[in-house]
Coordinates of C-alpha atoms and ligand atoms in Angstrom, one line a residue:
M1 CA 10.9 14.4 -26.3
S2 CA 11.7 13.9 -22.6
R3 CA 14.2 11.3 -21.5
E4 CA 11.4 9.3 -19.9
R5 CA 9.5 9.0 -23.2
S6 CA 12.6 7.8 -24.9
N7 CA 13.1 5.0 -22.5
P8 CA 12.7 1.5 -24.0
R9 CA 9.2 0.4 -23.7
V10 CA 6.7 -1.8 -25.6
S11 CA 4.3 -0.5 -28.2
D12 CA 1.1 -1.3 -26.3
G13 CA 2.4 0.3 -23.0
V14 CA 1.6 3.7 -21.4
P15 CA 4.3 6.4 -21.6
P16 CA 5.2 7.0 -17.9
D17 CA 5.1 10.7 -18.2
L18 CA 1.4 10.5 -19.1
V19 CA 0.6 8.9 -15.7
P20 CA -0.4 11.7 -13.3
G21 CA 1.3 12.2 -10.0
R22 CA 0.3 13.5 -6.6
L23 CA 2.5 16.1 -4.9
L24 CA 3.8 15.3 -1.4
A25 CA 4.5 18.0 1.2
T26 CA 8.2 17.9 0.1
G27 CA 7.3 18.8 -3.5
A28 CA 8.2 15.3 -4.6
R29 CA 5.7 13.6 -7.0
I30 CA 4.3 10.1 -6.5
P31 CA 2.7 8.4 -9.6
V32 CA -1.0 7.9 -8.8
I33 CA -0.8 4.2 -9.6
G34 CA 1.8 1.7 -8.5
L35 CA 2.1 -2.1 -8.7
G36 CA 1.4 -4.0 -5.5
T37 CA 3.9 -6.8 -4.8
F38 CA 2.2 -8.8 -2.0
G39 CA 1.7 -12.3 -3.5
S40 CA -0.7 -13.2 -0.7
D41 CA 1.5 -16.1 0.4
S42 CA 0.4 -17.9 -2.8
V43 CA 1.9 -16.3 -5.8
P44 CA 5.6 -17.4 -6.2
H45 CA 8.2 -14.7 -5.6
E46 CA 9.6 -15.3 -9.1
K47 CA 6.3 -14.5 -10.7
V48 CA 5.9 -11.3 -8.8
A49 CA 9.4 -10.3 -9.8
E50 CA 8.6 -11.1 -13.5
A51 CA 5.5 -8.9 -13.2
V52 CA 7.6 -6.0 -11.8
L53 CA 10.0 -6.2 -14.7
E54 CA 7.3 -6.4 -17.4
A55 CA 5.2 -3.8 -15.6
A56 CA 8.1 -1.3 -15.9
R57 CA 8.3 -2.1 -19.6
V58 CA 4.6 -1.3 -20.0
G59 CA 5.0 2.0 -18.1
Y60 CA 4.8 1.5 -14.4
R61 CA 7.2 3.6 -12.4
H62 CA 5.8 3.0 -8.9
F63 CA 6.2 -0.2 -6.9
D64 CA 4.8 -1.0 -3.4
C65 CA 7.1 -3.4 -1.6
A66 CA 7.5 -4.7 2.0
S67 CA 10.0 -6.9 3.7
V68 CA 7.2 -9.2 5.0
Y69 CA 6.2 -10.0 1.5
G70 CA 9.3 -12.2 1.5
N71 CA 10.2 -11.3 -2.1
E72 CA 12.3 -8.1 -1.9
A73 CA 15.4 -9.9 -3.1
H74 CA 13.5 -11.2 -6.1
V75 CA 12.0 -7.9 -6.9
G76 CA 15.4 -6.2 -6.4
R77 CA 16.8 -8.3 -9.3
S78 CA 14.0 -6.8 -11.5
F79 CA 14.8 -3.3 -10.2
R80 CA 18.5 -3.8 -11.2
A81 CA 17.4 -4.9 -14.7
I82 CA 15.0 -1.9 -15.0
L83 CA 17.7 0.5 -14.1
R84 CA 20.2 -1.2 -16.4
S85 CA 17.7 -0.8 -19.2
G86 CA 18.0 3.0 -19.0
V87 CA 15.2 4.0 -16.6
R88 CA 16.6 6.6 -14.2
R89 CA 16.4 6.0 -10.5
E90 CA 14.8 9.4 -10.0
D91 CA 12.0 8.3 -12.3
L92 CA 11.1 5.3 -10.1
W93 CA 9.1 5.4 -6.9
V94 CA 9.8 2.6 -4.6
T95 CA 8.0 2.1 -1.2
S96 CA 9.0 -0.4 1.4
K97 CA 7.7 -1.1 4.9
L98 CA 9.1 -1.8 8.3
W99 CA 7.7 -5.1 9.6
N100 CA 6.1 -5.4 13.0
D101 CA 8.9 -7.4 14.6
K102 CA 11.5 -4.7 13.8
H103 CA 10.1 -1.7 15.8
G104 CA 12.9 -2.0 18.3
E105 CA 15.5 0.8 18.6
K106 CA 18.3 -1.1 16.9
D107 CA 16.1 -2.9 14.4
V108 CA 14.7 0.0 12.3
A109 CA 17.9 1.0 10.6
A110 CA 19.0 -2.6 10.1
S111 CA 15.7 -3.5 8.6
C112 CA 15.7 -0.6 6.2
E113 CA 19.3 -1.3 5.2
R114 CA 18.3 -4.9 4.6
S115 CA 15.4 -3.9 2.3
L116 CA 17.8 -1.5 0.4
R117 CA 20.3 -4.4 -0.1
D118 CA 17.6 -6.8 -1.2
L119 CA 15.9 -4.2 -3.5
R120 CA 19.4 -3.2 -4.8
L121 CA 18.7 0.5 -4.2
D122 CA 20.6 3.3 -2.5
Y123 CA 17.5 4.9 -1.1
L124 CA 13.8 4.4 -0.8
D125 CA 11.3 7.0 -1.9
L126 CA 8.9 6.1 1.0
Y127 CA 9.4 3.9 4.0
L128 CA 6.3 3.0 6.0
V129 CA 5.7 1.6 9.5
H130 CA 3.6 -1.3 8.2
W131 CA 1.4 -1.6 11.3
P132 CA 1.2 0.5 14.5
F133 CA 1.6 -2.7 16.6
P134 CA 4.8 -4.6 17.3
N135 CA 2.8 -7.8 17.0
F136 CA 3.7 -10.1 14.1
H137 CA 2.9 -13.4 12.5
P138 CA 5.0 -16.0 10.7
P139 CA 4.5 -16.1 6.9
G140 CA 1.6 -18.2 5.8
C141 CA 0.0 -18.4 9.3
D142 CA -3.7 -18.9 9.8
V143 CA -6.1 -16.5 11.5
T144 CA -5.6 -18.0 15.0
S145 CA -1.9 -17.1 15.0
R146 CA -0.8 -14.6 17.7
S147 CA 2.7 -13.4 18.7
P148 CA 3.3 -14.6 22.3
D149 CA 4.1 -11.1 23.7
A150 CA 1.6 -9.2 21.6
K151 CA 0.9 -5.7 22.9
P152 CA -1.7 -2.9 22.3
Y153 CA -0.8 0.3 20.7
V154 CA 1.6 2.2 23.0
H155 CA 2.2 5.7 21.7
E156 CA 5.6 6.1 23.5
S157 CA 6.8 2.9 21.8
Y158 CA 5.5 4.0 18.4
M159 CA 7.3 7.3 18.8
K160 CA 10.6 5.5 19.6
T161 CA 10.2 3.7 16.3
W162 CA 9.2 6.9 14.5
R163 CA 12.3 8.7 15.8
Q164 CA 14.4 5.9 14.1
M165 CA 12.3 6.4 10.9
E166 CA 13.2 10.1 11.1
R167 CA 16.9 9.2 11.4
L168 CA 16.6 7.3 8.1
V169 CA 15.5 10.5 6.4
E170 CA 18.4 12.4 8.0
R171 CA 20.8 9.8 6.8
G172 CA 19.5 10.0 3.2
L173 CA 18.4 6.3 3.2
V174 CA 14.8 7.2 2.6
R175 CA 13.2 10.3 1.1
H176 CA 9.9 10.2 2.9
I177 CA 8.4 8.3 5.8
G178 CA 4.8 7.4 6.4
S179 CA 2.3 5.3 8.3
S180 CA 0.0 2.4 7.4
N181 CA -3.1 0.9 9.1
M182 CA -3.5 3.9 11.3
T183 CA -6.6 5.5 12.8
V184 CA -7.6 9.1 13.4
P185 CA -6.8 8.9 17.2
K186 CA -3.4 7.4 16.5
L187 CA -2.6 9.9 13.7
D188 CA -3.6 12.7 16.0
L189 CA -0.8 11.7 18.4
L190 CA 1.7 11.0 15.7
L191 CA 1.1 14.5 14.1
R192 CA 1.4 16.1 17.6
D193 CA 4.8 14.5 18.3
A194 CA 6.5 13.9 14.9
V195 CA 9.5 16.1 13.9
I196 CA 9.2 14.7 10.4
R197 CA 5.5 14.3 9.6
P198 CA 4.2 11.3 7.7
A199 CA 4.2 12.1 4.0
A200 CA 1.7 9.4 3.2
N201 CA -0.7 7.0 4.9
E202 CA -1.4 3.6 3.4
M203 CA -4.9 2.4 4.2
E204 CA -7.5 -0.1 2.9
L205 CA -9.7 1.7 0.3
H206 CA -12.1 0.1 -2.2
P207 CA -15.8 0.8 -3.0
H208 CA -17.1 -1.5 -0.3
F209 CA -14.8 0.1 2.3
Q210 CA -14.5 3.9 1.7
Q211 CA -13.2 5.1 5.1
E212 CA -14.6 8.6 4.5
E213 CA -13.6 10.0 7.9
L214 CA -10.0 8.8 7.9
L215 CA -9.6 9.7 4.2
R216 CA -10.8 13.3 4.9
Y217 CA -8.5 13.6 7.9
V218 CA -5.5 12.4 6.0
V219 CA -6.1 14.8 3.1
D220 CA -6.9 17.7 5.4
H221 CA -3.5 17.2 7.1
G222 CA -1.5 17.2 3.9
I223 CA -0.8 13.5 4.0
V224 CA -1.2 11.6 0.7
P225 CA -3.6 8.7 0.9
I226 CA -2.4 5.4 -0.6
G227 CA -5.2 3.0 -1.0
Y228 CA -4.4 -0.7 -0.7
S229 CA -6.5 -3.6 -1.8
P230 CA -8.1 -1.2 -4.3
I231 CA -9.9 -4.0 -6.1
G232 CA -11.1 -5.7 -2.9
S233 CA -8.2 -8.1 -2.8
P234 CA -9.9 -11.1 -4.4
G235 CA -6.7 -13.2 -4.0
R236 CA -6.1 -12.4 -0.3
P237 CA -4.9 -15.1 2.1
E238 CA -7.4 -17.4 3.9
R239 CA -6.6 -15.7 7.2
D240 CA -8.1 -12.5 5.8
R241 CA -11.4 -14.0 4.7
T242 CA -14.7 -14.2 6.7
P243 CA -18.2 -15.3 5.6
E244 CA -19.5 -11.7 5.8
D245 CA -17.0 -10.3 3.3
T246 CA -18.5 -8.8 0.2
V247 CA -17.0 -8.7 -3.3
D248 CA -16.5 -5.3 -4.9
T249 CA -16.1 -6.7 -8.4
E250 CA -19.5 -8.4 -8.2
D251 CA -21.4 -5.3 -7.1
P252 CA -24.2 -4.7 -9.6
A253 CA -23.5 -0.9 -9.8
I254 CA -19.8 -1.5 -10.5
V255 CA -20.6 -4.4 -13.0
A256 CA -23.1 -2.2 -14.8
I257 CA -20.5 0.6 -15.3
A258 CA -17.8 -1.9 -16.4
E259 CA -20.2 -3.4 -19.0
R260 CA -21.0 0.0 -20.4
L261 CA -17.3 0.8 -20.6
G262 CA -16.2 -2.6 -21.8
V263 CA -13.7 -3.1 -19.0
H264 CA -13.3 -5.5 -16.1
P265 CA -15.0 -4.3 -12.8
A266 CA -11.5 -4.1 -11.3
V267 CA -10.7 -1.2 -13.6
V268 CA -13.9 0.6 -12.5
C269 CA -12.8 0.2 -8.8
L270 CA -9.4 1.8 -9.7
K271 CA -10.9 4.7 -11.7
W272 CA -13.1 5.4 -8.8
G273 CA -10.2 5.4 -6.4
L274 CA -8.1 7.6 -8.6
Q275 CA -10.9 10.1 -9.1
R276 CA -11.6 10.2 -5.3
G277 CA -8.0 11.2 -4.9
H278 CA -6.3 8.0 -3.7
V279 CA -3.0 6.7 -5.0
V280 CA -3.9 3.1 -5.9
I281 CA -1.5 0.1 -5.8
P282 CA -3.3 -2.8 -7.4
F283 CA -1.5 -6.2 -7.4
S284 CA -1.5 -8.3 -10.5
V285 CA 0.9 -10.8 -12.2
R286 CA -1.1 -11.0 -15.4
R287 CA 0.1 -8.6 -18.1
R288 CA -3.3 -8.0 -19.5
N289 CA -4.6 -7.0 -16.1
Y290 CA -1.8 -4.8 -14.9
L291 CA -1.7 -3.0 -18.3
A292 CA -5.5 -2.5 -18.1
N293 CA -5.0 -1.1 -14.6
L294 CA -2.3 1.4 -15.7
R295 CA -4.5 2.5 -18.6
A296 CA -7.2 3.3 -16.0
A297 CA -5.1 6.2 -15.0
V298 CA -4.8 7.7 -18.4
T299 CA -8.2 7.1 -20.0
D300 CA -11.5 9.0 -19.7
P301 CA -12.7 9.5 -16.1
L302 CA -16.0 8.1 -14.8
T303 CA -19.0 10.3 -15.0
D304 CA -20.3 12.1 -11.9
A305 CA -23.3 9.7 -12.0
D306 CA -20.9 6.8 -12.0
M307 CA -19.0 8.3 -9.0
K308 CA -22.2 8.8 -7.2
A309 CA -23.4 5.3 -7.9
I310 CA -20.2 3.8 -6.6
A311 CA -20.3 6.1 -3.5
G312 CA -23.6 4.3 -2.8
T313 CA -22.0 0.9 -2.8
E314 CA -20.2 1.4 0.6
R315 CA -20.7 -1.7 2.8
G316 CA -18.3 -1.0 5.6
C317 CA -16.5 -4.2 4.6
R318 CA -13.0 -4.1 6.0
L319 CA -11.2 -7.1 4.4
I320 CA -7.8 -6.9 6.1
K321 CA -9.1 -7.0 9.7
G322 CA -5.7 -7.8 11.3
Q323 CA -6.9 -10.5 13.7
V324 CA -3.4 -11.9 14.0
F325 CA -2.3 -8.7 15.6
L326 CA -4.7 -8.9 18.6
W327 CA -3.0 -9.0 22.1
R328 CA -5.7 -10.4 24.4
D329 CA -7.9 -13.4 24.4
G330 CA -11.6 -12.8 23.5
Q331 CA -10.9 -9.6 21.7
S332 CA -12.6 -8.5 18.5
W333 CA -10.6 -7.3 15.5
R334 CA -12.6 -4.1 15.8
D335 CA -10.3 -3.3 18.8
L336 CA -7.5 -2.7 16.4
W337 CA -9.3 0.1 14.6
D338 CA -10.4 2.5 17.4
E339 CA -14.0 2.6 16.1
D340 CA -15.3 4.5 19.1
G341 CA -12.6 7.1 18.7
R342 CA -10.4 5.8 21.6
I343 CA -7.3 3.8 21.3
A344 CA -8.0 0.3 22.8
G345 CA -5.7 -0.7 25.6
Ligands
NAP17 N1 -0.1 -1.6 4.0 C1 -0.7 -2.7 4.1 O1 -0.9 -3.2 5.2 C2 -1.2 -3.5 2.9 C3 -2.2 -4.5 3.1 C4 -2.6 -5.2 1.9 C5 -2.1 -4.9 0.7 N2 -1.1 -3.9 0.5 C6 -0.5 -3.6 -0.8 O2 -1.6 -3.3 -1.7 C7 -1.4 -4.2 -2.8 C8 -2.7 -4.5 -3.5 O3 -3.6 -5.1 -2.6 P1 -4.1 -6.6 -2.7 O4 -3.0 -7.4 -3.3 O5 -4.6 -7.0 -1.4 O6 -5.4 -6.6 -3.6 P2 -6.0 -5.9 -4.9 O7 -4.9 -5.1 -5.6 O8 -7.2 -5.3 -4.5 O9 -6.4 -7.2 -5.8 C9 -5.4 -8.0 -6.4 C10 -6.2 -9.1 -7.2 O10 -7.0 -8.6 -8.2 C11 -6.7 -9.3 -9.4 N3 -6.7 -8.2 -10.5 C12 -5.9 -7.2 -10.6 N4 -6.2 -6.4 -11.7 C13 -7.2 -7.1 -12.3 C14 -7.9 -6.8 -13.5 N5 -7.7 -5.7 -14.3 N6 -8.9 -7.7 -13.9 C15 -9.2 -8.7 -13.1 N7 -8.5 -9.0 -11.9 C16 -7.5 -8.2 -11.6 C17 -5.3 -9.9 -9.3 O11 -5.2 -11.1 -10.0 P3 -4.2 -11.3 -11.2 O12 -2.8 -11.4 -10.6 O13 -4.6 -12.6 -11.8 O14 -4.4 -10.2 -12.2 C18 -5.2 -10.1 -7.8 O15 -5.8 -11.4 -7.4 C19 -0.6 -5.4 -2.3 O16 0.0 -6.2 -3.3 C20 0.4 -4.7 -1.4 O17 1.4 -4.1 -2.1 C21 -0.7 -3.2 1.6

């Protein structure tokens, strides 16, 4: 019996060594499912931290954190308890992210060190540049919020930030670095100029927003795709809702598969993502739900017909549009995403 199997856990949980992993370019293994920890400005930090602790008991070993979620100190207390319970640090995968107001040369290391202190860890498995813009918003803001000195993507500036990220790897503070909310033209430039390439790219991925081209690019370049909002983020903040948004978990094709399998449509979304090759990081603070989500990774796969049916549900529905990061009056959120293949200035 492996050490991991012998770790304390609850009888209805999933043995962590049954959860598949994806290999990164370094040979490290990231569990294919992690627990998201963004409480969408509405779930109390304590509740997220409780979910992290209990999720580890039911078998989660991967946690997706970020300084901007405001709860790393709370989550860190859970990590301390998890490690004290006998789980080895090398069996955990912890991601955190550099927030947009910390892209400056002196800020990157300080921000990473702060996350490590809050999370009570000696190193991170993965540290991401959360957004490719230095534009930020205060917690709980509405959709009209803009940072006063907001800027477009400037590659030279991003690379200055990236160099600091590379230093974190050299210093042993983080094992891997990666990107998030990127586009093909921006990744082209990053891959051209990086000394340490991004190991993973975190991107919005759910049945109604499949990002085929970006996903293919990422995989073809040996970068592991981590899909955020894999259920379609039903609890997302008001600033990320528009009347045109569609609801993955109400899609008739997804509901029909869920009914046949006797699971919630959320679980079908996750199985689809896993089979399509994404790492998925669903958020949940309900034990029943996060346990069902973990089980999605170790139970029978969807059929080819199911996969085909879900492929047909694509709606091009980006949920996390990022309006708060725009830098000019009168702009559309589409300018953040380089939809015509050019980086908007
Ligand atoms: N890199 C980025 O810019 C970025 C952006 C957005 C998100 N993320 C990361 O991705 C994570 C996940 O995304 P998300 O939080 O936006 O949305 P999500 O995971 O798509 O959806 C979470 C919602 O689904 C519900 N849910 C989860 N499992 C369920 C189940 N089995 N049955 C029914 N309902 C279920 C949860 O409610 P309950 O709590 O009631 O179960 C919660 O309201 C975040 O927490 C964060 O870590 C990263």
